[in-house]
Amino acid sequence: MSSIQAIRIVSLPSELQTTYDVATFVENVLHVKEVAGVSILQLQTDAGVRYRSAIVDIATWEEANPFQEKLLATDNTGVVVSDKDLPMPIHFDNGKPMPHLKVVVAKPQRPVATPLELADDDWKSIYMPVLPGDLAMDNGDVKYSDEASLAAFFEDELKIGQVSRVDFVSRTIPGQETTVRSAYIHFDHWYDNNVSKTVRKSVNARGEFVCHGYYNGFDFCKFDRNRFITFKVNYKPIPTADASLNIHQLAAAKEALEKRVAELEAKNAELEELVVFFKGVANDSGLIEMDIEPSVNNKPMTMDELDTTQQQVVEV
């Protein structure tokens, strides 16, 4: 029997808010042994009703799984799971009871997440010159303003790599009073998929990649208000700090450094006092700026005076 690689929960109940919630539900209720990835989609009906859907990539099913057998037998029409067969009551996002879940077979949506092989001198960090303060999607419901939300965007939505950290810098535009916020995205590794390769190819060829959103498998999700972000190479990434010390160790190290600086400053002051003292002693002793009496006879010695073989006559 062939194995289903991905399923879609057509409409997510409000009880399943995060990818972790969905993965846990699928593993415990639908008897999936291992989930490879979860993508939560923000969708809208033709009537304008918004709802959430989830595509779950399956790594391994449990052996002799009756739910998978039902899905394979439906010819892509899906399986309806009654709320009575679930371990907890479920609700729509508006709070009304949800009578059932519908699960259908789907195509795997998660791109390849294996690390992309890069040379030691290849760039791995990107720089965003301007991070719009109102960067968001879904009419402001999803905001990208901090490290967690930006990391989730690059890892789970744009899907180009595993983020290690995000640094933010605020700067003032020359000649203006406007302050803009920049972001530096550092990656543990880039993913070996078409999206990441497209981004890197554009940056290498044009010096930048302009991002207006991401593709969720059904539609292209654009940032609100036509916002966009630009990726450039971060040529001088700041190394990751050593996080092995706790706050108490850091405080003790700071105190020790401050004490050492104070000792060196005191020693320097003593040396400056000694320099002033010895300059005074030297001046008092005439060792500095001594007046040298000029020679009475400034003429050079003659050859006779230099001849040491001649008998010297001493007058008495």
Coordinates of C-alpha atoms in Angstrom, one line a residue:
M1 CA 0.0 0.0 0.0
S2 CA 1.3 3.4 -1.0
S3 CA 1.8 5.9 1.9
I4 CA 0.1 9.3 1.9
Q5 CA 2.7 12.0 2.1
A6 CA 0.5 14.9 3.2
I7 CA -3.0 15.7 4.5
R8 CA -5.0 18.8 4.7
I9 CA -7.4 19.8 7.6
V10 CA -9.8 21.9 5.5
S11 CA -11.0 24.1 8.4
L12 CA -9.0 24.4 11.6
P13 CA -10.9 24.7 14.9
S14 CA -10.0 27.5 17.2
E15 CA -8.4 25.0 19.6
L16 CA -5.6 24.4 17.1
Q17 CA -3.8 27.8 16.9
T18 CA -0.1 26.9 16.3
T19 CA 1.8 24.5 14.1
Y20 CA 2.7 22.6 17.3
D21 CA -1.0 22.3 18.2
V22 CA -1.8 20.8 14.8
A23 CA 1.2 18.4 14.8
T24 CA 0.3 17.1 18.3
F25 CA -3.4 16.7 17.3
V26 CA -2.5 14.8 14.1
E27 CA -0.1 12.5 15.9
N28 CA -2.4 11.7 18.9
V29 CA -5.8 11.6 17.1
L30 CA -5.1 10.6 13.5
H31 CA -2.3 8.2 14.6
V32 CA 0.5 9.7 12.6
K33 CA 3.8 8.5 13.9
E34 CA 5.9 11.5 12.8
V35 CA 5.0 14.8 11.3
A36 CA 7.5 16.3 8.9
G37 CA 6.0 19.8 8.8
V38 CA 2.9 21.9 9.2
S39 CA 1.8 25.0 7.2
I40 CA -1.2 27.0 8.5
L41 CA -2.9 28.9 5.7
Q42 CA -5.1 32.0 6.1
L43 CA -7.9 31.6 3.5
Q44 CA -11.2 33.3 2.6
T45 CA -14.4 32.0 1.0
D46 CA -16.1 33.6 -2.0
A47 CA -18.5 35.2 0.4
G48 CA -15.6 36.8 2.3
V49 CA -15.6 34.5 5.3
R50 CA -12.1 34.0 6.6
Y51 CA -10.9 30.7 7.9
R52 CA -7.7 28.8 8.6
S53 CA -6.6 25.6 7.0
A54 CA -3.5 23.4 7.6
I55 CA -1.4 21.2 5.4
V56 CA 0.5 18.5 7.3
D57 CA 3.5 16.8 5.7
I58 CA 3.7 13.2 7.0
A59 CA 7.1 11.6 7.6
T60 CA 5.8 8.3 9.0
W61 CA 2.4 6.7 9.6
E62 CA 1.7 4.2 12.4
E63 CA 1.5 0.6 11.1
A64 CA -1.9 -0.7 10.1
N65 CA -3.4 2.8 10.4
P66 CA -7.2 2.6 9.7
F67 CA -7.5 6.4 9.1
Q68 CA -4.9 6.3 6.3
E69 CA -6.8 3.3 4.7
K70 CA -10.0 5.4 4.8
L71 CA -8.3 8.3 3.1
L72 CA -6.9 6.1 0.4
A73 CA -10.3 4.6 -0.3
T74 CA -12.1 8.0 -0.7
D75 CA -10.7 8.9 -4.1
N76 CA -9.7 12.4 -2.8
T77 CA -13.1 13.2 -1.5
G78 CA -11.8 13.2 2.1
V79 CA -12.8 11.8 5.4
V80 CA -15.2 13.5 7.8
V81 CA -14.3 13.1 11.5
S82 CA -17.2 13.8 13.8
D83 CA -16.7 15.9 16.9
K84 CA -18.0 13.0 18.9
D85 CA -15.0 11.0 17.9
L86 CA -12.6 13.6 19.1
P87 CA -11.1 13.9 22.6
M88 CA -12.3 17.4 23.1
P89 CA -15.1 19.7 21.8
I90 CA -14.1 21.9 18.8
H91 CA -15.3 25.4 17.7
F92 CA -15.1 27.7 14.8
D93 CA -13.0 30.9 15.2
N94 CA -16.2 32.8 15.9
G95 CA -16.9 30.6 18.9
K96 CA -19.7 28.5 17.5
P97 CA -19.5 24.7 17.9
M98 CA -17.8 22.8 15.0
P99 CA -19.7 19.5 14.3
H100 CA -16.9 17.8 12.4
L101 CA -13.5 18.1 10.8
K102 CA -12.8 17.2 7.2
V103 CA -9.4 15.8 6.2
V104 CA -8.3 15.3 2.6
V105 CA -5.2 14.1 0.8
A106 CA -2.9 16.9 -0.1
K107 CA 0.4 17.5 -1.9
P108 CA 3.4 18.0 0.3
Q109 CA 3.9 21.7 0.8
R110 CA 7.0 22.0 2.8
P111 CA 10.0 22.6 0.6
V112 CA 13.2 20.7 1.1
A113 CA 14.7 21.7 4.4
T114 CA 18.0 19.9 4.1
P115 CA 21.0 22.3 4.5
L116 CA 22.3 23.9 1.3
E117 CA 26.0 23.3 0.8
L118 CA 27.9 26.6 0.8
A119 CA 31.6 27.3 0.5
D120 CA 33.4 28.8 3.5
D121 CA 33.5 32.2 1.8
D122 CA 29.9 32.2 0.6
W123 CA 27.6 34.7 2.4
K124 CA 25.2 33.3 4.9
S125 CA 23.7 36.4 6.5
I126 CA 21.4 39.0 4.9
Y127 CA 20.8 42.7 5.6
M128 CA 17.4 44.4 5.4
P129 CA 18.1 48.2 5.0
V130 CA 14.6 49.1 6.0
L131 CA 12.1 47.1 8.1
P132 CA 8.7 48.9 7.8
G133 CA 7.2 49.6 11.1
D134 CA 3.8 48.4 9.9
L135 CA 5.0 45.3 8.1
A136 CA 2.0 42.9 8.4
M137 CA -0.5 40.6 6.7
D138 CA -4.1 39.7 7.0
N139 CA -5.2 43.3 7.8
G140 CA -2.7 43.6 10.6
D141 CA -3.5 40.3 12.3
V142 CA 0.0 38.9 11.5
K143 CA 2.8 41.4 12.3
Y144 CA 6.5 41.1 11.6
S145 CA 8.2 43.4 14.1
D146 CA 10.3 41.2 16.4
E147 CA 12.9 38.4 16.3
A148 CA 10.3 35.6 16.7
S149 CA 8.0 36.8 14.0
L150 CA 10.7 37.4 11.5
A151 CA 12.4 34.1 12.2
A152 CA 9.0 32.4 11.7
F153 CA 8.6 34.2 8.4
F154 CA 11.9 33.1 7.0
E155 CA 11.7 29.5 8.3
D156 CA 8.0 28.6 8.0
E157 CA 6.5 31.0 5.4
L158 CA 9.2 32.0 2.9
K159 CA 11.1 28.8 3.9
I160 CA 14.6 29.7 2.9
G161 CA 16.6 28.7 6.0
Q162 CA 17.0 28.1 9.7
V163 CA 17.4 31.4 11.5
S164 CA 19.9 31.6 14.4
R165 CA 19.2 35.2 15.4
V166 CA 18.0 38.6 14.3
D167 CA 19.8 41.9 15.1
F168 CA 18.0 45.3 14.9
V169 CA 19.6 48.7 14.3
S170 CA 17.9 52.1 14.3
R171 CA 19.4 54.9 12.3
T172 CA 18.5 58.4 11.1
I173 CA 18.4 59.2 7.4
P174 CA 20.9 61.9 6.6
G175 CA 19.2 65.3 6.0
Q176 CA 15.9 64.0 7.5
E177 CA 14.5 63.6 10.9
T178 CA 13.1 60.2 10.0
T179 CA 14.4 57.2 11.9
V180 CA 14.3 53.8 10.2
R181 CA 14.9 50.3 11.6
S182 CA 17.2 47.9 9.9
A183 CA 17.4 44.1 10.5
Y184 CA 20.3 41.6 10.1
I185 CA 19.1 38.0 9.6
H186 CA 21.7 35.3 10.6
F187 CA 21.1 31.7 9.5
D188 CA 22.4 28.5 10.9
H189 CA 22.0 27.2 7.4
W190 CA 20.1 27.8 4.2
Y191 CA 17.6 25.3 2.8
D192 CA 18.4 23.5 -0.4
N193 CA 15.2 24.4 -2.3
N194 CA 14.1 26.5 -5.2
V195 CA 13.0 29.5 -3.1
S196 CA 16.3 29.9 -1.3
K197 CA 18.2 29.4 -4.6
T198 CA 16.1 32.0 -6.3
V199 CA 16.8 34.5 -3.5
R200 CA 20.5 33.9 -3.6
K201 CA 20.7 34.0 -7.4
S202 CA 19.0 37.4 -7.4
V203 CA 21.2 38.8 -4.6
N204 CA 24.3 37.6 -6.4
A205 CA 23.2 39.0 -9.8
R206 CA 21.5 42.2 -8.9
G207 CA 22.8 42.9 -5.4
E208 CA 19.4 42.5 -3.8
F209 CA 16.1 40.6 -3.7
V210 CA 12.8 42.4 -3.2
C211 CA 10.3 40.4 -1.3
H212 CA 6.6 41.3 -1.4
G213 CA 5.3 38.2 0.5
Y214 CA 5.3 34.4 0.0
Y215 CA 3.4 31.6 -1.7
N216 CA 1.5 29.3 0.7
G217 CA 0.7 26.6 -1.8
F218 CA -2.6 28.1 -2.9
D219 CA -2.1 31.8 -3.2
F220 CA 0.6 34.4 -3.1
C221 CA 0.3 36.1 0.3
K222 CA 1.2 39.8 0.0
F223 CA 2.2 42.2 2.8
D224 CA -0.5 44.7 3.7
R225 CA -0.5 48.2 2.1
N226 CA 1.9 47.1 -0.7
R227 CA 4.8 47.0 1.8
F228 CA 8.0 45.1 0.8
I229 CA 11.4 44.2 2.3
T230 CA 14.7 44.1 0.5
F231 CA 17.5 41.5 1.1
K232 CA 21.1 42.4 0.6
V233 CA 24.3 40.6 1.6
N234 CA 25.5 41.3 5.2
Y235 CA 29.3 41.3 4.5
K236 CA 30.3 41.8 8.1
P237 CA 28.1 39.7 10.3
I238 CA 28.6 40.1 14.1
P239 CA 29.7 36.8 15.7
T240 CA 27.4 35.2 18.1
A241 CA 28.2 36.0 21.7
D242 CA 29.2 33.3 24.1
A243 CA 26.1 32.5 26.1
S244 CA 27.7 30.0 28.5
L245 CA 27.8 32.5 31.4
N246 CA 24.7 33.2 33.4
I247 CA 23.6 36.6 34.6
H248 CA 25.4 36.3 38.0
Q249 CA 28.6 35.3 36.3
L250 CA 28.4 38.2 33.9
A251 CA 27.7 40.6 36.8
A252 CA 30.8 39.2 38.7
A253 CA 32.9 39.6 35.6
K254 CA 31.7 43.1 35.0
E255 CA 32.5 44.0 38.7
A256 CA 36.0 42.5 38.3
L257 CA 36.7 44.5 35.1
E258 CA 35.5 47.7 36.7
K259 CA 37.8 47.1 39.7
R260 CA 40.8 46.3 37.4
V261 CA 40.2 49.5 35.4
A262 CA 40.1 51.6 38.7
E263 CA 43.4 50.0 39.8
L264 CA 45.0 50.8 36.5
E265 CA 43.7 54.4 36.5
A266 CA 45.2 54.9 40.1
K267 CA 48.5 53.4 39.0
N268 CA 48.6 55.7 36.0
A269 CA 47.9 58.7 38.3
E270 CA 50.9 57.7 40.5
L271 CA 53.2 57.4 37.5
E272 CA 52.1 60.9 36.3
E273 CA 52.9 62.3 39.7
L274 CA 56.4 60.7 39.6
V275 CA 57.1 62.1 36.2
V276 CA 56.2 65.6 37.5
F277 CA 58.4 65.1 40.6
F278 CA 61.5 63.9 38.7
K279 CA 61.2 66.8 36.2
G280 CA 61.3 69.2 39.1
V281 CA 64.4 67.5 40.6
A282 CA 66.1 67.6 37.3
N283 CA 65.5 71.3 36.9
D284 CA 66.7 72.1 40.4
S285 CA 70.0 70.1 39.8
G286 CA 70.7 71.9 36.5
L287 CA 70.5 68.7 34.6
I288 CA 68.0 70.2 32.3
E289 CA 68.7 73.3 30.2
M290 CA 72.3 73.6 31.5
D291 CA 74.3 76.6 30.3
I292 CA 77.6 75.5 28.7
E293 CA 80.5 77.9 28.8
P294 CA 81.9 78.5 25.4
S295 CA 85.6 77.6 24.8
V296 CA 88.1 80.5 24.9
N297 CA 90.1 79.0 22.0
N298 CA 87.8 77.9 19.3
K299 CA 90.6 77.4 16.8
P300 CA 91.4 73.8 15.7
M301 CA 94.7 72.2 17.0
T302 CA 97.7 72.4 14.7
M303 CA 99.8 69.4 13.6
D304 CA 102.6 70.3 15.9
E305 CA 100.2 70.3 18.8
L306 CA 99.0 66.9 17.8
D307 CA 102.6 65.5 17.5
T308 CA 103.2 63.4 20.7
T309 CA 106.9 62.5 19.7
Q310 CA 108.2 66.0 20.5
Q311 CA 109.8 66.7 23.9
Q312 CA 107.5 68.8 26.0
V313 CA 109.1 71.8 27.6
V314 CA 107.7 72.6 31.0
E315 CA 108.2 76.1 32.3
V316 CA 108.9 76.4 35.9

